[in-house]
Coordinates of C-alpha atoms in Angstrom, one line a residue:
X82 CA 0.0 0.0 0.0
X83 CA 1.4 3.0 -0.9
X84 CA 2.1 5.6 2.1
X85 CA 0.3 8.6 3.0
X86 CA 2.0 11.9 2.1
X87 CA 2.7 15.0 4.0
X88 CA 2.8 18.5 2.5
X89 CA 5.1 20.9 4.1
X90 CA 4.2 24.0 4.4
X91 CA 6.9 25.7 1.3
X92 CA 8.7 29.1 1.8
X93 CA 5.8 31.2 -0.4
X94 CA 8.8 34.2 -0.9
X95 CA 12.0 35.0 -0.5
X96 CA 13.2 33.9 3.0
X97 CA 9.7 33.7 4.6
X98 CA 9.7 31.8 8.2
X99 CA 6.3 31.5 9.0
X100 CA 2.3 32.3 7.3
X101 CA -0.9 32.3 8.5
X102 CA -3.4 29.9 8.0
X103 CA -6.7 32.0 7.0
X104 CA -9.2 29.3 5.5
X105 CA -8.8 26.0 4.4
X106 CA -10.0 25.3 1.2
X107 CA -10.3 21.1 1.7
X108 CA -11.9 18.7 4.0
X109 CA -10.7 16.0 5.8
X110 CA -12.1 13.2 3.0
X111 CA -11.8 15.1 -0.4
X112 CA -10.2 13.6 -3.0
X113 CA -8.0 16.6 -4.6
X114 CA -5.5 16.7 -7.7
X115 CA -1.9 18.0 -8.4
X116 CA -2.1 21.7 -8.2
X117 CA -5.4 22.0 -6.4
X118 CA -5.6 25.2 -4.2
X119 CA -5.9 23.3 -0.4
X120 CA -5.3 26.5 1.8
X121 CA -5.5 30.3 1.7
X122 CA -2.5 31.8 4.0
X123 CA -1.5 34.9 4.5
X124 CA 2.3 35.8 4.9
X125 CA 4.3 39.1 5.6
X126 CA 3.9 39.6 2.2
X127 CA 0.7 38.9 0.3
X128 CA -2.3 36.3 1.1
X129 CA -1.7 33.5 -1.8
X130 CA -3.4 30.0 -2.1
X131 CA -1.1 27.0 -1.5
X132 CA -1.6 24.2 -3.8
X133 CA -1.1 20.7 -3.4
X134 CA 1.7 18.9 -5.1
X135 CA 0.0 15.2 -4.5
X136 CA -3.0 13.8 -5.6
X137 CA -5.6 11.3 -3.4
X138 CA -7.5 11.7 -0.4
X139 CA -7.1 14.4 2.1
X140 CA -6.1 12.6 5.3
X141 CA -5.6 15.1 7.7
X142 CA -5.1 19.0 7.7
X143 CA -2.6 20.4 10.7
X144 CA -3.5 23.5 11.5
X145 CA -6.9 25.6 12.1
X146 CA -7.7 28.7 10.3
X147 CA -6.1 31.7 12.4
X148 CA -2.8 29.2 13.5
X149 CA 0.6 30.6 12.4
X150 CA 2.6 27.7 10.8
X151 CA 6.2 27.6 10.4
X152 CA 7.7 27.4 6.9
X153 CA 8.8 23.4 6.7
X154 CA 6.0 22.0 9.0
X155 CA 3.0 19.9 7.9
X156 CA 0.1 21.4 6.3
X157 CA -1.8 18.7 4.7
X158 CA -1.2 14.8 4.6
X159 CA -3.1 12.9 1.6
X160 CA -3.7 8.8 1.4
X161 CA -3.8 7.0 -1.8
X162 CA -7.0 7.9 -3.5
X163 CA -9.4 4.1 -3.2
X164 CA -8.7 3.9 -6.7
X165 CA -4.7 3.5 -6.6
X166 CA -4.9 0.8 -4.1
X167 CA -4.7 -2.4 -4.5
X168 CA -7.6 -4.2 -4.9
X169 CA -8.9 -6.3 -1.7
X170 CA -10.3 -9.9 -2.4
X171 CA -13.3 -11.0 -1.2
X172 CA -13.5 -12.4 2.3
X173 CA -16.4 -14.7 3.8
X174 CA -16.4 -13.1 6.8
X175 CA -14.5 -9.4 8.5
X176 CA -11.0 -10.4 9.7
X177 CA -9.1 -8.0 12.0
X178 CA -5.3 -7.8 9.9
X179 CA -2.9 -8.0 12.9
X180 CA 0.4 -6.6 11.8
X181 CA 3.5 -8.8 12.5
X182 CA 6.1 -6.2 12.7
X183 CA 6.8 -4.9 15.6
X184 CA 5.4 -1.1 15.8
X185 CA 8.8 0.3 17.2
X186 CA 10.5 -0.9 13.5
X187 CA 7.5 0.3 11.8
X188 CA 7.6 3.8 13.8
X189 CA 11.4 3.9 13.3
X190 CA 11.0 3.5 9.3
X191 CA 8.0 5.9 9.6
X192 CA 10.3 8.8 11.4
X193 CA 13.5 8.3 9.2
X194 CA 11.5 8.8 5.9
X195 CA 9.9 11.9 7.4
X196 CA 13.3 13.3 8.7
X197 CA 15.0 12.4 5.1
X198 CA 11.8 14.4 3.4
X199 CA 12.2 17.6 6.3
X200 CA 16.1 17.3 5.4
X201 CA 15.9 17.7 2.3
X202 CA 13.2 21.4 2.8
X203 CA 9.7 21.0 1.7
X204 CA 10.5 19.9 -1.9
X205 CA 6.8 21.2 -2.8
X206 CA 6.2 23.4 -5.9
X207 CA 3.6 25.7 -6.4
X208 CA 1.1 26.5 -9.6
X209 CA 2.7 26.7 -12.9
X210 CA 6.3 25.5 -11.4
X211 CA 6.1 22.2 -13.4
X212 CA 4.3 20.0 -10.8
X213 CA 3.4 16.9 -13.5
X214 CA -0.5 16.0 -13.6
X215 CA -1.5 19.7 -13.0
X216 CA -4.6 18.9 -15.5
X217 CA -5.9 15.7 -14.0
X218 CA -10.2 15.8 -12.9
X219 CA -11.0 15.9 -9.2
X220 CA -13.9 13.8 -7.9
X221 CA -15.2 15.6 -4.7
X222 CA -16.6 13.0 -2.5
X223 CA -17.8 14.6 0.7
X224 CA -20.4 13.0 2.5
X225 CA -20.5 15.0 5.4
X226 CA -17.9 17.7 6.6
X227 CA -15.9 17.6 9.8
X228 CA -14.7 20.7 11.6
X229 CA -12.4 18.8 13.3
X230 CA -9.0 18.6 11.1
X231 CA -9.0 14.6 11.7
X232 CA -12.2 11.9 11.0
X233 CA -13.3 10.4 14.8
X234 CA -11.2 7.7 15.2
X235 CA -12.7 4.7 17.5
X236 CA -10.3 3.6 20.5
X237 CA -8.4 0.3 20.0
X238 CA -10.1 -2.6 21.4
X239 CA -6.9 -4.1 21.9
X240 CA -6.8 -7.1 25.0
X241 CA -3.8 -5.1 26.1
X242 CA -1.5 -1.6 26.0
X243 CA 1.0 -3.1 24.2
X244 CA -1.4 -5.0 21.7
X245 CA -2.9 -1.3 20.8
X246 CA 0.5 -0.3 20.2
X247 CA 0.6 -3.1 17.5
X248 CA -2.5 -3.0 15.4
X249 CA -3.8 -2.0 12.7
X250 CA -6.6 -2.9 11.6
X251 CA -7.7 -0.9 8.2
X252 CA -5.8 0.9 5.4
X253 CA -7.9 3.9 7.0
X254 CA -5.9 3.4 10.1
X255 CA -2.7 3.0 7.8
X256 CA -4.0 7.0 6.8
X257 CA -3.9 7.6 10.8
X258 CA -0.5 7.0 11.2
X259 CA 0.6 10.5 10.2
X260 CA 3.9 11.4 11.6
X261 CA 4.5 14.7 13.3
X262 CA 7.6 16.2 14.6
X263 CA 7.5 17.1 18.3
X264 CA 9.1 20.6 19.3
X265 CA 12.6 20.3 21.2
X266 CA 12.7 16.4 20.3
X267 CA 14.0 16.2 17.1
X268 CA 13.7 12.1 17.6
X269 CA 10.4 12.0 18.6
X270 CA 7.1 11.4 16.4
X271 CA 4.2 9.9 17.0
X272 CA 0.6 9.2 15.9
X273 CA -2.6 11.1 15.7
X274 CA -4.1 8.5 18.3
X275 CA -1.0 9.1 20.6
X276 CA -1.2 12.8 20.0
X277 CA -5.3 13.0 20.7
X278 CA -4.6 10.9 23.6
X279 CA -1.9 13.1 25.4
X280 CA -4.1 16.7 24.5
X281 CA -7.4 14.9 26.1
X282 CA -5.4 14.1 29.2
X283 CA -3.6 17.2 29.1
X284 CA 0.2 16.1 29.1
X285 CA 2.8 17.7 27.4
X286 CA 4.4 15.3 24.8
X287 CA 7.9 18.0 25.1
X288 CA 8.4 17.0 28.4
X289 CA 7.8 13.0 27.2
X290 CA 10.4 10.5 27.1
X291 CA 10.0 7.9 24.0
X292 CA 10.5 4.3 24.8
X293 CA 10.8 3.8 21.1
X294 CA 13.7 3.8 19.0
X295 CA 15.2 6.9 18.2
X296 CA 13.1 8.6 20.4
X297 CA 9.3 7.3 19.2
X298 CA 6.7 8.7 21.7
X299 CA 4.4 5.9 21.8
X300 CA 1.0 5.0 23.2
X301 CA 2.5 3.2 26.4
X302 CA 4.5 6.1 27.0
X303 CA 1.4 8.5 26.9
X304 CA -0.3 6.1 29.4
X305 CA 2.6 6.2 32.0
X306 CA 2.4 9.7 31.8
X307 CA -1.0 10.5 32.7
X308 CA -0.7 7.6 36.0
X309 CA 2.2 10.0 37.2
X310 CA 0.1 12.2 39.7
X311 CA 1.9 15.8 38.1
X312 CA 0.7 15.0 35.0
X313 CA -3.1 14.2 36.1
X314 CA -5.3 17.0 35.0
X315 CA -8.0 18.8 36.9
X316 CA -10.4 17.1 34.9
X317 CA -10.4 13.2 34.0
X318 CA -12.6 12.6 31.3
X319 CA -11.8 14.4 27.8
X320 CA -13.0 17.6 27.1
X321 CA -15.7 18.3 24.5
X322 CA -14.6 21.0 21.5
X323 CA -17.4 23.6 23.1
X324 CA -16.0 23.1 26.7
X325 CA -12.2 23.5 25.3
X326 CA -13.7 27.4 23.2
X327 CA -15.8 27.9 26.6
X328 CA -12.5 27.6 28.4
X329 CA -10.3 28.9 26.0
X330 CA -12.8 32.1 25.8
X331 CA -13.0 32.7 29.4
X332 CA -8.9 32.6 29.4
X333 CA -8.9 35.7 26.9
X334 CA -11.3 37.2 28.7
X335 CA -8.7 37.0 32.0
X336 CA -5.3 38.0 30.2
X337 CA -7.7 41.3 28.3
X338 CA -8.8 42.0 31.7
X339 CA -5.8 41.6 33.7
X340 CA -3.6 45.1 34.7
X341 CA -0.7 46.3 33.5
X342 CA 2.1 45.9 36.1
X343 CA 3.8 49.1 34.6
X344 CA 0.8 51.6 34.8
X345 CA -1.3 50.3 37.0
X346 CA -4.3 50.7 34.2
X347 CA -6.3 47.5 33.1
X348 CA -5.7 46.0 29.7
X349 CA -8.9 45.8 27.5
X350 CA -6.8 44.1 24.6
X351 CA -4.0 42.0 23.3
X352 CA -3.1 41.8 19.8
X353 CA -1.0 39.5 18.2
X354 CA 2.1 41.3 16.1
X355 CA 2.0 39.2 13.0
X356 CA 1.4 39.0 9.2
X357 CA 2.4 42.0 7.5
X358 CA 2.6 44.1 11.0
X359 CA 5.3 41.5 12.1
X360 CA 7.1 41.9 9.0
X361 CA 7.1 45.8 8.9
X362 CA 8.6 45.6 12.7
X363 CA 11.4 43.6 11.6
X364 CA 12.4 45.6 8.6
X365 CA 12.0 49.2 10.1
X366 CA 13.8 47.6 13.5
X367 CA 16.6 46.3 11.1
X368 CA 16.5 49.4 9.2
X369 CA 17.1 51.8 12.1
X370 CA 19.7 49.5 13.8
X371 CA 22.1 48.8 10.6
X372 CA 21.7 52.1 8.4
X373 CA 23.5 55.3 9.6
X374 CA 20.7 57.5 7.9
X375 CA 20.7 61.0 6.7
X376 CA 17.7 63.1 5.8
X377 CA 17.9 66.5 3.6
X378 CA 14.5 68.2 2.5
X379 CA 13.1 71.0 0.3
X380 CA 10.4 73.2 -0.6
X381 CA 9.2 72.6 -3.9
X382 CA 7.1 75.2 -5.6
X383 CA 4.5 72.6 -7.9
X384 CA 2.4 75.2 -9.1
X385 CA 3.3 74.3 -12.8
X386 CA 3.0 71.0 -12.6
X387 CA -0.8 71.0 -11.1
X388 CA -1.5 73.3 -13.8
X389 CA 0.3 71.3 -16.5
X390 CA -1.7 68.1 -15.3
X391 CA -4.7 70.4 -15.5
X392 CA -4.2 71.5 -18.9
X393 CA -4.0 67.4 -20.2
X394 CA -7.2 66.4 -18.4
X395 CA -8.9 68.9 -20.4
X396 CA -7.9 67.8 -23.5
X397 CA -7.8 63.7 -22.2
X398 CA -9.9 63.3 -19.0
X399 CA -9.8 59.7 -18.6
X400 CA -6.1 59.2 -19.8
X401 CA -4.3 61.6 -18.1
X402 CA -1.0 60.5 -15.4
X403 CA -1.7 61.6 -11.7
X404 CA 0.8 63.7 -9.9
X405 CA 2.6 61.0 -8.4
X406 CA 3.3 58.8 -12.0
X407 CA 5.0 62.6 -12.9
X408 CA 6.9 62.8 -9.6
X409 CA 7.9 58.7 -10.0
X410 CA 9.3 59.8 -13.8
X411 CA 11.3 62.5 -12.7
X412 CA 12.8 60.1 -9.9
X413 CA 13.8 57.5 -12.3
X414 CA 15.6 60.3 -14.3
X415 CA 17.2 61.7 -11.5
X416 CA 18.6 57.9 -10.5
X417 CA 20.0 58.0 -13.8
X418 CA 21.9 60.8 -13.0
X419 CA 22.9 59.9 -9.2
X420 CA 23.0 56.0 -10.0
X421 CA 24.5 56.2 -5.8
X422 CA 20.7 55.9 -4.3
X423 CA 19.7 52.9 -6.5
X424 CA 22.2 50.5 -4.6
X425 CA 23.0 48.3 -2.1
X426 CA 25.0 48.1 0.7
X427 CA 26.1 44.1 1.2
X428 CA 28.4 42.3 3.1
X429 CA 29.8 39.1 2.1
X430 CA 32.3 36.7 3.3
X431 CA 35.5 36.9 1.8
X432 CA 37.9 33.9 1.2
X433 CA 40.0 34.2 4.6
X434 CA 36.5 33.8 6.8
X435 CA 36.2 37.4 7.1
X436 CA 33.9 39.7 6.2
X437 CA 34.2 42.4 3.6
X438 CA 31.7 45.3 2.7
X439 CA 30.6 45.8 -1.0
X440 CA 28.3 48.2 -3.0
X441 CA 25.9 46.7 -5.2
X442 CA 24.9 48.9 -8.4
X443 CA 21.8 47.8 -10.9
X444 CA 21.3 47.8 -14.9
X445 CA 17.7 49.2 -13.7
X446 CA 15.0 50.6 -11.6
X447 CA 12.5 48.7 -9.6
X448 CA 10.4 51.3 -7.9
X449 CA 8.7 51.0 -5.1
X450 CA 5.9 53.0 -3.9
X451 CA 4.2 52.9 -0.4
X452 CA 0.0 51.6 -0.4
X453 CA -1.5 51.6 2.7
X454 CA -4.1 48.8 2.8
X455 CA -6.3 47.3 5.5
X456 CA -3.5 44.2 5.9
X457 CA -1.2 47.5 7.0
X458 CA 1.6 49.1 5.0
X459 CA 3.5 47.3 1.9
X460 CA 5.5 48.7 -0.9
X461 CA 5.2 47.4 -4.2
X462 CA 7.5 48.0 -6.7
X463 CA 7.1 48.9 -10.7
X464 CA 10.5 46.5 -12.4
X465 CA 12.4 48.3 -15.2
X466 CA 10.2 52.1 -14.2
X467 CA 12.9 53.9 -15.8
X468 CA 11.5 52.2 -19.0
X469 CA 8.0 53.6 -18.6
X470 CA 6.5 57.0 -19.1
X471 CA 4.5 58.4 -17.3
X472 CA 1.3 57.8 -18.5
X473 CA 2.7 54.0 -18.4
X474 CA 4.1 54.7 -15.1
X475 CA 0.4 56.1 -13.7
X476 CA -0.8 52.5 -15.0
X477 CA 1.3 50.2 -13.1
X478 CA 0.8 52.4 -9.7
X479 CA -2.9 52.1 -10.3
X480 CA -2.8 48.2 -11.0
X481 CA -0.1 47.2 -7.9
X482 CA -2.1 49.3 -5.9
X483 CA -5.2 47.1 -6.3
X484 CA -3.6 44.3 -5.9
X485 CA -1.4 44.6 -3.2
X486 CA -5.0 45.8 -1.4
X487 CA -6.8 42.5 -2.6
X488 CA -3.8 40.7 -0.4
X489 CA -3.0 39.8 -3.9
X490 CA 0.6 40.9 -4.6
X491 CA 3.4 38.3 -5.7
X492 CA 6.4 37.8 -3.5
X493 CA 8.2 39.4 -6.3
X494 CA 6.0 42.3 -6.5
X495 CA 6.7 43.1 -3.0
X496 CA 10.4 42.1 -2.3
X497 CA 12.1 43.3 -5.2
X498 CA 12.5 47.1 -5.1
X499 CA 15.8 49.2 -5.6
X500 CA 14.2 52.7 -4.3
X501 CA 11.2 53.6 -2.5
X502 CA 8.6 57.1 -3.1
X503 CA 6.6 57.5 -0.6
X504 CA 3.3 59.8 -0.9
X505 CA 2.2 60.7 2.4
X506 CA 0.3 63.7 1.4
X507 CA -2.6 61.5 1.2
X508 CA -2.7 61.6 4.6
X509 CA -2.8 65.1 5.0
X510 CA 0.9 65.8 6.2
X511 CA 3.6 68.0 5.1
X512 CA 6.7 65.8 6.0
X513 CA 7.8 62.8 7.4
X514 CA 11.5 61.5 8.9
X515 CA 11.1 58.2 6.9
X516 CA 12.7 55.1 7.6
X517 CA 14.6 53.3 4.6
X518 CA 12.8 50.7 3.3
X519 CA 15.6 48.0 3.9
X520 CA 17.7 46.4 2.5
X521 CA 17.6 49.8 -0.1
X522 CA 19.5 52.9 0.4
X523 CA 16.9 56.0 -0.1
X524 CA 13.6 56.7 0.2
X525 CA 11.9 60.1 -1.0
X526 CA 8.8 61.5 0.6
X527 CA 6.5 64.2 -1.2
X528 CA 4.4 65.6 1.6
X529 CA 0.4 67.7 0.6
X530 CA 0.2 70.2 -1.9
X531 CA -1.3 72.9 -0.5
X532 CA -1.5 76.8 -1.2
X533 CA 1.0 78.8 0.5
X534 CA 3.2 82.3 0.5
X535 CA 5.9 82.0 -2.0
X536 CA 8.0 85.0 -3.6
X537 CA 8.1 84.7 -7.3
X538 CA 10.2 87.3 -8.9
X539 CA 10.7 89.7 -6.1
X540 CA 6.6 89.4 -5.5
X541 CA 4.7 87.9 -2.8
X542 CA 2.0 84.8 -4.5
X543 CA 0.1 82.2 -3.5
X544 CA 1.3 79.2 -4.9
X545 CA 1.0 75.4 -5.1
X546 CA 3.9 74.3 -2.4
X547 CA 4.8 70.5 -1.0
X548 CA 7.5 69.2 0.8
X549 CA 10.5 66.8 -0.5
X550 CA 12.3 64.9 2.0
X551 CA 15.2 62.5 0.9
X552 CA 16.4 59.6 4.2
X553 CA 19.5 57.9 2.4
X554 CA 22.3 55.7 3.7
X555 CA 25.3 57.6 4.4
X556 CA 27.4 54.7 3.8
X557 CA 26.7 54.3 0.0
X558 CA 27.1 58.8 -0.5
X559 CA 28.2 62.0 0.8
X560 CA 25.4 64.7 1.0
X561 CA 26.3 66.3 -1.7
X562 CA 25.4 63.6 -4.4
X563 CA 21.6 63.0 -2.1
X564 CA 21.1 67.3 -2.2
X565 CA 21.9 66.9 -5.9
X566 CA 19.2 64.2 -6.6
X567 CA 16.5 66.2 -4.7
X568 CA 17.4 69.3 -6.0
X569 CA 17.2 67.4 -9.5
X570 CA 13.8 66.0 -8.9
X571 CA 12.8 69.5 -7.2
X572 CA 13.8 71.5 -10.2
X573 CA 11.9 68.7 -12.5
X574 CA 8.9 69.3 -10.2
X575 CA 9.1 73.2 -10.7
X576 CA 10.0 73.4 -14.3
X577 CA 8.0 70.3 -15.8
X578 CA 8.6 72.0 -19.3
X579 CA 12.2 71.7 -19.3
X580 CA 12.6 68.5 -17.6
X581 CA 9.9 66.6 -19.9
X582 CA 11.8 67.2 -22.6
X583 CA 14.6 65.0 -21.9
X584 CA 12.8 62.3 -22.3

C-alpha cells in the first residue's frame, strides 16, 4: 500500500519563516488533484493560495484557520485515492489484519523517511512551477464535513497496552498514522491516536520521554504519563470541542482583563504582532539598527505641474498620469543621474573567513511606492520604471495598488525594489522623517500640496507648495550627491517644461 504523504508548508517568498493559515479550502475526506488550491494563507507579504503537489484523499489538515505555521511543517497529509490501491479480495467473513512487525520498527522507518523528506526542505512546488499531472479531474466525494482537522477515530479494542500499540486494523488506520515532529525532540514522532490521547489528558508530549527507537513517543509512554500524579489533569474525562472554546474564551477574557504591572491601568486588549505588521517591525527595526541615515528636504514650488496636469485632463480626462506617476518619472531620471541611491549596501564573506563590505549597483530601476491597505503598510515596486512614461508609469501604480489591497501581490512584486517614493500627502501631512525601506538605500517622501506664500520674482504669491524629503544611507554617499538628486527631482517638479523634454 502506498504511504500517506505530508505536505510541508513551502517558503511562499524570499526567505519567509512563518504564514498564516486563513481558511482551508479542503476537507478531511476530499479527494483533490496536483495543483489543487488546499489553503488560503496569509504571509508578511501577500495572502496566496497554497496548492497541493499530490493527488488522493485528504487525510488530515494540521492546523486551524487563524494558526501561524512555520515554513517546513506539515500542512496537509493525503492517502492514496481508493482507486490506486490495491484491490482487496473478497473475504467470507471481516478479519481483524494484525500486523507482524513490531510497531517500534515500523515507527522507526516511519520517522527516518519523514526526517529524510524535512532534510531535504519542503521539496513542494507551487502552480505553474512544473508539478506533473496539474490537469488531472478531481472527484469531490464529501459526505458530510468535519470541523475537526481529523475523522473520529474509535479507540483500540486491543486485550492489552502493548497489543494497541501493534495493530492496525484498516488501510484507514494505515492513513492515521501520520507522523509529526514534536518541538525540542528532534527524535520524537508519534501518531494522531497518541497525540489526541496526550491533549485529552492534558500532558505535554515536550516533556515526554520515547521508549521507542530513536526517540518514538508511543501509546504506552502516553499512558505512563498521565498515572504519574503531576501529570493528572483537573479534569479526568476528555473535554468536548465547546467546553475546550468555553475555556479557552474565558482565558482571553482573564489575560484582556488583567492590569498592566507598569501603569497600573487594566488592559482591555492583546493583539498579536504578525502577518504584514510582524514583518514591517522587523524591517523598520533592522533598518534603524544597521543604516547610519541622513535626511535633507526642500520646498518645492509645484504650481506648474498641477496646472500642467490640469491643462491634459482637459484635453484627455480619462487618460491623463496623476501627480505621483510625474513625480515617480522624474525620480527614475534623477537615478539615472545619481546612480548612488539605487544601490546596495552588502556584506559578504571573503575567502579568509572574514567579512568584507561591498556596494551593489543595478542595470535598472525597480520602484517601489508605499500603499496603505487594510493588511497594513507594503511597498510594491514597478520592475524596469525607468523604461516607462508616465502615462505607463500612472498604469502600473494604479494596478499594484489594487492588488497589493486585494492581499494579492506576488512575493516578487513586493520584495524586489531598488528605491522607494513615498506619498504621504494622502494623509494630509507636510513631512515625514522616513525610515529606509531595507535592505535599499533612499527613500523620498512628497508631503500635501497645498496653497501657501511663496515669492516669485521679487513678489509675494500664493502658490501650489509640497514638501520633498530624501532619508539615504550615508554609507553608500556624501550629502552632496543625495542634495543633488532632490534638487534634481525638485527642479523637474518646478520646471516640468524643461525637464519633460529630456525624455
Amino acid at each position: 500500500m502506498t504511504e500517506t504523504k505530508v505536505f510541508l508548508l513551502p517558503d511562499l517568498g524570499e526567505g519567509l519563516t512563518e504564514a498564516e493559515l486563513l481558511n482551508w479550502l479542503v476537507a478531511v475526506g476530499d479527494e483533490i488533484r496536483v495543483d489543487q488550491p488546499i489553503a488560503e494563507v496569509e504571509t508578511a507579504k501577500s495572502v496566496v493560495e497554497v496548492p497541493s503537489p499530490y493527488a488522493g484523499t485528504v487525510a488530515e489538515l494540521h492546523g486551524e484557520p487563524g494558526q501561524t505555521l512555520d515554513v517546513g511543517k506539515p500542512l496537509i497529509s493525503v492517502a492514496p485515492s481508493v482507486e490506486t490501491t490495491e484491490p482487496v479480495k473478497p473475504k467470507s467473513r471481516p478479519v481483524e489484519r494484525v500486523e507482524t512487525t513490531p510497531v517500534d520498527t515500523k515507527e522507526t522507518a516511519a520517522a527516518e523517511t519523514y526526517r529524510t523528506e524535512e532534510r531535504a526542505g519542503s521539496g513542494n512546488v507551487l502552480i505553474g512551477y512544473g508539478t506533473p499531472g496539474g490537469t488531472a479531474t478531481v472527484r469531490r466525494s464529501r459526505a458530510r464535513r468535519s470541523t475537526s482537522p481529523v475523522e473520529p477515530v474509535e479507540a483500540p479494542t486491543a486485550a492489552t497496552k502493548d497489543d494497541a500499540d501493534t495493530k492496525l486494523t484498516t488501510p484507514a488506520d494505515d492513513a492515521l498514522l501520520l507522523r509529526t515532529r514534536v518541538p525540542g525532540k528532534l527524535g520524537a514522532v508519534i501518531s494522531p491516536l497518541v497525540r489526541r490521547m496526550a491533549k485529552e489528558h492534558g500532558v505535554d508530549l515536550g516533556h515526554v520521554h520515547g521508549s521507542g527507537e530513536s526517540g518514538l513517543i508511543l501509546r504506552r509512554d502516553v499512558e505512563a504519563a498521565i498515572a504519574r500524579p503531576e501529570a493528572v489533569p483537573d479534569h479526568t474525562r476528555p473535554v468536548e470541542p465547546a467546553e475546550t472554546q468555553a475555556l479557552e474564551t474565558a482565558r482571553l477574557e482573564t489575560i484582556n482583563h488583567a492590569t498592566d504591572s507598569r501603569t497600573g491601568l487594566g488592559i482591555t486588549n492583546r493583539t498579536p504582532v504578525r502577518g504584514v505588521r510582524k514583518a514591517v517591525a522587523a524591517n523598520m527595526a533592522r533598518s534603524r539598527s544597521e543604516i547610519p541615515e541622513a535626511t535633507v528636504w526642500v520646498d518645492v514650488d509645484a504650481t506648474s505641474l498641477v496646472q500642467l496636469r490640469a491643462g491634459l485632463k482637459k484635453t484627455d480626462p480619462h487618460n491623463t498620469p496623476g501627480l505621483l506617476a510625474f513625480i515617480a518619472r522624474f525620480v527614475t531620471a534623477g537615478l539615472k543621474k545619481y546612480p548612488e541611491l539605487n544601490t546596495r549596501f552588502a556584506s559578504t564573506e571573503d575567502t579568509s573567513g572574514g567579512e568584507s563590505q561591498e556596494i551593489l549597483s543595478f542595470d535598472g530601476v525597480n520602484l517601489g511606492f508605499a500603499a496603505q491597505t487594510e493588511r497594513g503598510l507594503v511597498v510594491p515596486s514597478i520592475h524596469n520604471a525607468e523604461k516607462l512614461t508616465a502615462r505607463e508609469l500612472d498604469s502600473e501604480i494604479k494596478r499594484l495598488t489594487a492588488v497589493a489591497r486585494d492581499g494579492k501581490a506576488t512575493p516578487a512584486e513586493l520584495g524586489s525594489g531598488t528605491f522607494t517614493l513615498n506619498n504621504y500627502g494622502v494623509f494630509g501631512v507636510d513631512g515625514s522623517a522616513a525610515i529606509i525601506n531595507y535592505p535599499e538605500v533612499a527613500i523620498l517622501g512628497v508631503g500635501r500640496i497645498i496653497d501657501k506664500p511663496w515669492v516669485v520674482n521679487g513678489e509675494l504669491a500664493v502658490r501650489k507648495l509640497t514638501e520633498l524629503t530624501l532619508t539615504f544611507d550615508h554609507r553608500v554617499c556624501d550629502g552632496g550627491t543625495a542634495a543633488g538628486f532632490l534638487r534634481y527631482v525638485a527642479d523637474a517638479i518646478e520646471n516640468p517644461g524643461l525637464v519633460i523634454v529630456d525624455f
